[in-house]
Amino acid sequence: MEDEEKMELSHEPVPGYRTVFYIAMAVAVAYLGFIFIRCL
């Protein structure tokens, strides 16, 4: 069992994923902020 090589699952990163993630997070935070302001 110790003689076996460890298998590594890897993939190529998607080019625009990080940018889309940050935009989605910014929209979500802005929406939550809007909701909190409306409740005050």
N, CA, C and O atoms as a Tinker XYZ file with bonds, in Angstrom:
   160  protein
     1  N      0.823000   -1.200000    0.000000    73     2
     2  CA     0.000000    0.000000    0.000000    64     1     3
     3  C      0.867000    1.263000    0.000000    63     2     4     5
     4  O      0.503000    2.251000   -0.638000    81     3
     5  N      1.980000    1.250000    0.688000    73     3     6
     6  CA     2.843000    2.424000    0.741000    64     5     7
     7  C      3.640000    2.605000   -0.546000    63     6     8     9
     8  O      4.138000    3.698000   -0.813000    81     7
     9  N      3.766000    1.554000   -1.341000    73     7    10
    10  CA     4.546000    1.631000   -2.570000    64     9    11
    11  C      3.779000    2.285000   -3.716000    63    10    12    13
    12  O      4.373000    2.658000   -4.727000    81    11
    13  N      2.465000    2.425000   -3.562000    73    11    14
    14  CA     1.657000    3.009000   -4.632000    64    13    15
    15  C      1.884000    4.519000   -4.711000    63    14    16    17
    16  O      2.113000    5.192000   -3.706000    81    15
    17  N      1.810000    5.026000   -5.948000    73    15    18
    18  CA     1.916000    6.472000   -6.124000    64    17    19
    19  C      0.592000    7.120000   -5.744000    63    18    20    21
    20  O     -0.476000    6.537000   -5.935000    81    19
    21  N      0.675000    8.327000   -5.207000    73    19    22
    22  CA    -0.545000    9.061000   -4.889000    64    21    23
    23  C     -1.081000    9.681000   -6.171000    63    22    24    25
    24  O     -0.336000   10.281000   -6.946000    81    23
    25  N     -2.382000    9.528000   -6.383000    73    23    26
    26  CA    -3.009000   10.112000   -7.564000    64    25    27
    27  C     -3.435000   11.540000   -7.240000    63    26    28    29
    28  O     -3.968000   11.808000   -6.163000    81    27
    29  N     -3.201000   12.438000   -8.162000    73    27    30
    30  CA    -3.559000   13.842000   -7.965000    64    29    31
    31  C     -4.568000   14.244000   -9.025000    63    30    32    33
    32  O     -4.316000   14.114000  -10.223000    81    31
    33  N     -5.709000   14.732000   -8.573000    73    31    34
    34  CA    -6.734000   15.207000   -9.488000    64    33    35
    35  C     -6.522000   16.699000   -9.702000    63    34    36    37
    36  O     -6.603000   17.477000   -8.752000    81    35
    37  N     -6.256000   17.098000  -10.916000    73    35    38
    38  CA    -6.013000   18.515000  -11.191000    64    37    39
    39  C     -6.759000   18.923000  -12.457000    63    38    40    41
    40  O     -7.175000   18.083000  -13.255000    81    39
    41  N     -6.914000   20.216000  -12.616000    73    39    42
    42  CA    -7.569000   20.746000  -13.809000    64    41    43
    43  C     -6.984000   22.111000  -14.116000    63    42    44    45
    44  O     -6.371000   22.751000  -13.262000    81    43
    45  N     -7.181000   22.538000  -15.333000    73    43    46
    46  CA    -6.719000   23.862000  -15.741000    64    45    47
    47  C     -7.712000   24.903000  -15.235000    63    46    48    49
    48  O     -8.919000   24.690000  -15.339000    81    47
    49  N     -7.238000   26.023000  -14.691000    73    47    50
    50  CA    -8.163000   27.050000  -14.206000    64    49    51
    51  C     -8.902000   27.728000  -15.357000    63    50    52    53
    52  O     -8.353000   27.920000  -16.442000    81    51
    53  N    -10.149000   28.082000  -15.097000    73    51    54
    54  CA   -10.941000   28.795000  -16.094000    64    53    55
    55  C    -10.513000   30.259000  -16.061000    63    54    56    57
    56  O    -10.480000   30.848000  -14.980000    81    55
    57  N    -10.184000   30.872000  -17.202000    73    55    58
    58  CA    -9.594000   32.211000  -17.212000    64    57    59
    59  C    -10.410000   33.299000  -16.498000    63    58    60    61
    60  O     -9.844000   34.053000  -15.706000    81    59
    61  N    -11.713000   33.400000  -16.754000    73    59    62
    62  CA   -12.478000   34.516000  -16.195000    64    61    63
    63  C    -13.189000   34.207000  -14.898000    63    62    64    65
    64  O    -13.983000   35.021000  -14.426000    81    63
    65  N    -12.929000   33.052000  -14.308000    73    63    66
    66  CA   -13.684000   32.623000  -13.130000    64    65    67
    67  C    -13.490000   33.562000  -11.951000    63    66    68    69
    68  O    -14.460000   33.929000  -11.288000    81    67
    69  N    -12.251000   33.956000  -11.681000    73    67    70
    70  CA   -11.964000   34.796000  -10.506000    64    69    71
    71  C    -12.665000   36.152000  -10.623000    63    70    72    73
    72  O    -13.215000   36.651000   -9.640000    81    71
    73  N    -12.648000   36.747000  -11.810000    73    71    74
    74  CA   -13.297000   38.041000  -12.015000    64    73    75
    75  C    -14.800000   37.932000  -11.802000    63    74    76    77
    76  O    -15.394000   38.778000  -11.132000    81    75
    77  N    -15.415000   36.908000  -12.360000    73    75    78
    78  CA   -16.858000   36.709000  -12.203000    64    77    79
    79  C    -17.197000   36.455000  -10.736000    63    78    80    81
    80  O    -18.221000   36.933000  -10.249000    81    79
    81  N    -16.352000   35.712000  -10.032000    73    79    82
    82  CA   -16.574000   35.445000   -8.611000    64    81    83
    83  C    -16.568000   36.747000   -7.816000    63    82    84    85
    84  O    -17.448000   36.965000   -6.983000    81    83
    85  N    -15.588000   37.614000   -8.062000    73    83    86
    86  CA   -15.515000   38.878000   -7.328000    64    85    87
    87  C    -16.699000   39.786000   -7.655000    63    86    88    89
    88  O    -17.209000   40.476000   -6.773000    81    87
    89  N    -17.136000   39.792000   -8.903000    73    87    90
    90  CA   -18.298000   40.600000   -9.279000    64    89    91
    91  C    -19.549000   40.080000   -8.577000    63    90    92    93
    92  O    -20.342000   40.867000   -8.060000    81    91
    93  N    -19.729000   38.767000   -8.557000    73    91    94
    94  CA   -20.893000   38.178000   -7.893000    64    93    95
    95  C    -20.876000   38.469000   -6.393000    63    94    96    97
    96  O    -21.919000   38.761000   -5.808000    81    95
    97  N    -19.711000   38.393000   -5.775000    73    95    98
    98  CA   -19.609000   38.694000   -4.344000    64    97    99
    99  C    -19.917000   40.171000   -4.079000    63    98   100   101
   100  O    -20.586000   40.492000   -3.097000    81    99
   101  N    -19.440000   41.063000   -4.934000    73    99   102
   102  CA   -19.710000   42.492000   -4.759000    64   101   103
   103  C    -21.204000   42.780000   -4.886000    63   102   104   105
   104  O    -21.751000   43.570000   -4.117000    81   103
   105  N    -21.862000   42.146000   -5.850000    73   103   106
   106  CA   -23.304000   42.330000   -6.019000    64   105   107
   107  C    -24.049000   41.799000   -4.796000    63   106   108   109
   108  O    -24.992000   42.434000   -4.325000    81   107
   109  N    -23.636000   40.648000   -4.279000    73   107   110
   110  CA   -24.292000   40.065000   -3.105000    64   109   111
   111  C    -24.126000   40.961000   -1.881000    63   110   112   113
   112  O    -25.086000   41.174000   -1.140000    81   111
   113  N    -22.930000   41.484000   -1.662000    73   111   114
   114  CA   -22.684000   42.364000   -0.510000    64   113   115
   115  C    -23.476000   43.664000   -0.665000    63   114   116   117
   116  O    -24.045000   44.157000    0.309000    81   115
   117  N    -23.518000   44.217000   -1.866000    73   115   118
   118  CA   -24.285000   45.442000   -2.099000    64   117   119
   119  C    -25.774000   45.196000   -1.858000    63   118   120   121
   120  O    -26.453000   46.049000   -1.287000    81   119
   121  N    -26.282000   44.059000   -2.277000    73   119   122
   122  CA   -27.691000   43.721000   -2.077000    64   121   123
   123  C    -28.007000   43.566000   -0.596000    63   122   124   125
   124  O    -29.032000   44.059000   -0.126000    81   123
   125  N    -27.137000   42.888000    0.141000    73   123   126
   126  CA   -27.343000   42.751000    1.581000    64   125   127
   127  C    -27.287000   44.111000    2.270000    63   126   128   129
   128  O    -28.081000   44.381000    3.172000    81   127
   129  N    -26.362000   44.961000    1.856000    73   127   130
   130  CA   -26.290000   46.305000    2.415000    64   129   131
   131  C    -27.564000   47.087000    2.144000    63   130   132   133
   132  O    -28.055000   47.797000    3.021000    81   131
   133  N    -28.099000   46.964000    0.944000    73   131   134
   134  CA   -29.359000   47.624000    0.591000    64   133   135
   135  C    -30.488000   47.137000    1.487000    63   134   136   137
   136  O    -31.287000   47.941000    1.968000    81   135
   137  N    -30.565000   45.833000    1.716000    73   135   138
   138  CA   -31.609000   45.272000    2.578000    64   137   139
   139  C    -31.464000   45.798000    4.005000    63   138   140   141
   140  O    -32.454000   46.185000    4.627000    81   139
   141  N    -30.245000   45.812000    4.522000    73   139   142
   142  CA   -30.031000   46.296000    5.890000    64   141   143
   143  C    -30.401000   47.773000    6.025000    63   142   144   145
   144  O    -30.978000   48.175000    7.035000    81   143
   145  N    -30.076000   48.580000    5.021000    73   143   146
   146  CA   -30.405000   50.007000    5.070000    64   145   147
   147  C    -31.917000   50.210000    5.018000    63   146   148   149
   148  O    -32.453000   51.076000    5.708000    81   147
   149  N    -32.606000   49.409000    4.198000    73   147   150
   150  CA   -34.063000   49.529000    4.090000    64   149   151
   151  C    -34.760000   49.133000    5.389000    63   150   152   153
   152  O    -35.843000   49.640000    5.681000    81   151
   153  N    -34.168000   48.245000    6.167000    73   151   154
   154  CA   -34.784000   47.777000    7.416000    64   153   155
   155  C    -34.614000   48.778000    8.552000    63   154   156   157
   156  O    -35.327000   48.689000    9.551000    81   155
   157  N    -33.708000   49.712000    8.429000    73   155   158
   158  CA   -33.488000   50.680000    9.517000    64   157   159
   159  C    -34.534000   51.777000    9.511000    63   158   160
   160  O    -34.496000   52.671000   10.358000    81   159
